[in-house]
Amino acid sequence: MRVMVLVKATEDSEQGFNPTPETMAMMEAMGKFNEDLEKAGILLAGDGLKPSSEAKRVAFDGAGRSVIDGPFAETRELVAGFWLWQVKDMDEAVAWVKRCPNPMPGPSEIEIRPIYELEDLLPQAGG
Amino acid sequence: MTTGETHRAIEAVFRIERARLIGGLARLVRDVDRAEELAQDALVIALSEWPGTGIPVNPGAWLMTAAKRRAIDAIRRDRMRDRKHEELVREQGGTTDSAAEDEMIAAMDEDPGDELLGLIFTACHPVLSPDARAALTLRVVGGLATDEIARAFLTSEATIAQRIVRAKKTIGKAGLTFEVPRGRERAERLASVLEVIYLIFNEGYAATSGEDLVRPALCQEAQRLARMLAALMPGDDPENAEIFGLLALIEIQASRLPARTGPDGALLTLNQQNRAHWDRLLIRRGLEALERAQAIRGDGPYALQAALAACHARAFTPAETDWGRIAALYDRLRVVMPSPVVDLNRAVAYSMAFGPEAGLRLIDQLASAAALRNYAPLPAARGDFLLRAGRPVEARAAFETAAGLTRNARERDFLLARAEACG
């Protein structure tokens, strides 16, 4: 199965990247973790996202499209980075996420979302 | 967390570490079976200790230490047995022969990637048949259970179990060391590893029998193995170019999995596939791997086949296909991997790049090849060239010959319909 692993934003990450000894050490630990993911053959893609102050949202309502400039509130619901992994099951994904170095200086969260695969989208027999 | 959840979490950690544990332990005890047992022992210890202590910071090292202690204890017990005998004779106090033990402790800090690679190279050793290599690799590196492997290869569990037991015995008898080969031996051993990965991939991709024409679980195992190998082996050594070639080839082939079967389960040709369903991420990964192969002058069979696959992957519609480039790639492929099938595909590429007459010239040189005498795709391709060259009567006869050679009912219907359409 494939999963999208979402590193949730914090007040810190919303400030943008600031190269201090601490953040550089964190980047290095994250680089090592990425290497481990590659060596395990599960890493498909991944990147870090700039703060929402540089983001835009497009709101949809019928034919209407309106553009909203960042930054956005509800910081903890925002995404600061992502990976795409191919794993055997959710247990494996959780075990890998637990190995991830702290992605933020303070408390933070990482969310694991299974991706719809082709077979999930096919009409179920007898359904 | 309930006990059940805790155990599942520990087992998930164990699964991540298992192959490397077996690799490291097998180096020590020179016995895959024993290494598997020791790894399992380490899991049992973890299941009893971790619920109290929590999962250690470096679970891999923890499990390895636990398993190696077990191994050392067993060796000590054996030695005690031997020594009692000696002591009776010499009446001497026990000076502990600790050389072997020191060696073990020293080996604990080895590079985990190297241990994993050593296991892959040993499970794929040329002393084993390709089938045995594939089964053993899926078992010890992929962590698949025997019944899963049996299902994947559409054979009985007993057959696979026996195949694995024999493979382990052969490795023991040959005295293999579970090291990564160096020097002259390396190229041959690496070729053997790549062959196994591609065999596993093809068993899933081009399923020759069984109800499902595609078994994605096997494709995924092969992709994982190829990605592991690409990440673990130095990427700047031209001798490793074919690793990236193979990775590129299977990533690009796998990108077509969502588009390869029709609603009735039949396989679709490249031209029939809905290219919007190709997995663009896998294509991108494949193209990146191909670039890495080419950057270190990769020009072997896998890199060339990947380059061919890439030509199709880059074309959003069949009409955009760069057939001139494909024809040139086949010119090179037939040199490094001579085969009548490659020559036939080359003829098809020539017909597309330079017109049906060019294809006919090449295919008529091939018609006498013994390997292709009863090969339906040859008269099928010839029929296509003839029709495009404005020779419908001969084309019809060629399609009918092809229909008479194929054993696949769906393909026969398709060829007869083409014959009919020649008028």
Coordinates of C-alpha atoms in Angstrom, one line a residue, chain A residues 1-2 35 38-45 84 86-89 91-92 95-96 98-99 118, chain B residues 1 8-9 12-13 15-17 59 142 144 220-221 224 227-228 231-232 258 279 281-282 285:
Chain A
M1 CA 0.0 0.0 0.0
R2 CA 1.0 3.6 -0.5
E35 CA 18.6 7.8 3.7
E38 CA 15.7 4.9 0.7
K39 CA 17.8 2.0 1.9
A40 CA 14.6 0.2 3.0
G41 CA 13.2 0.7 -0.5
I42 CA 10.0 2.5 0.8
L43 CA 10.6 6.1 -0.1
L44 CA 8.8 7.3 -3.3
A45 CA 8.8 11.0 -2.8
L84 CA 5.0 9.3 -0.1
Q86 CA 5.2 2.3 -0.3
V87 CA 4.8 0.0 2.7
K88 CA 3.3 -3.4 3.5
D89 CA 0.7 -2.1 6.0
D91 CA 1.8 -1.0 11.2
E92 CA 5.0 -0.6 9.1
A95 CA 6.9 2.0 13.0
W96 CA 8.8 4.2 10.5
K98 CA 8.1 6.6 15.2
R99 CA 11.7 6.6 14.0
L118 CA -7.1 1.3 -8.1
Chain B
M1 CA -2.3 0.6 24.1
R8 CA 1.8 -5.6 16.7
A9 CA 3.9 -2.5 17.1
A12 CA 6.3 -4.1 12.9
V13 CA 9.7 -2.9 14.2
R15 CA 9.9 -6.8 10.4
I16 CA 11.9 -3.7 9.5
E17 CA 15.0 -5.1 11.1
P59 CA 15.9 -1.2 18.1
G142 CA 11.4 -9.7 1.7
L144 CA 7.4 -13.2 3.0
Q220 CA 6.2 -4.4 -5.4
E221 CA 8.7 -6.8 -3.8
R224 CA 11.5 -2.6 -3.2
R227 CA 15.4 0.4 -4.7
M228 CA 17.2 -1.0 -1.7
A231 CA 20.4 3.0 -2.3
L232 CA 22.9 0.6 -0.7
P258 CA -2.9 0.6 -13.7
D279 CA 1.7 6.4 -13.0
L281 CA 5.5 9.4 -10.4
L282 CA 7.0 6.0 -11.2
R285 CA 11.5 7.8 -10.8

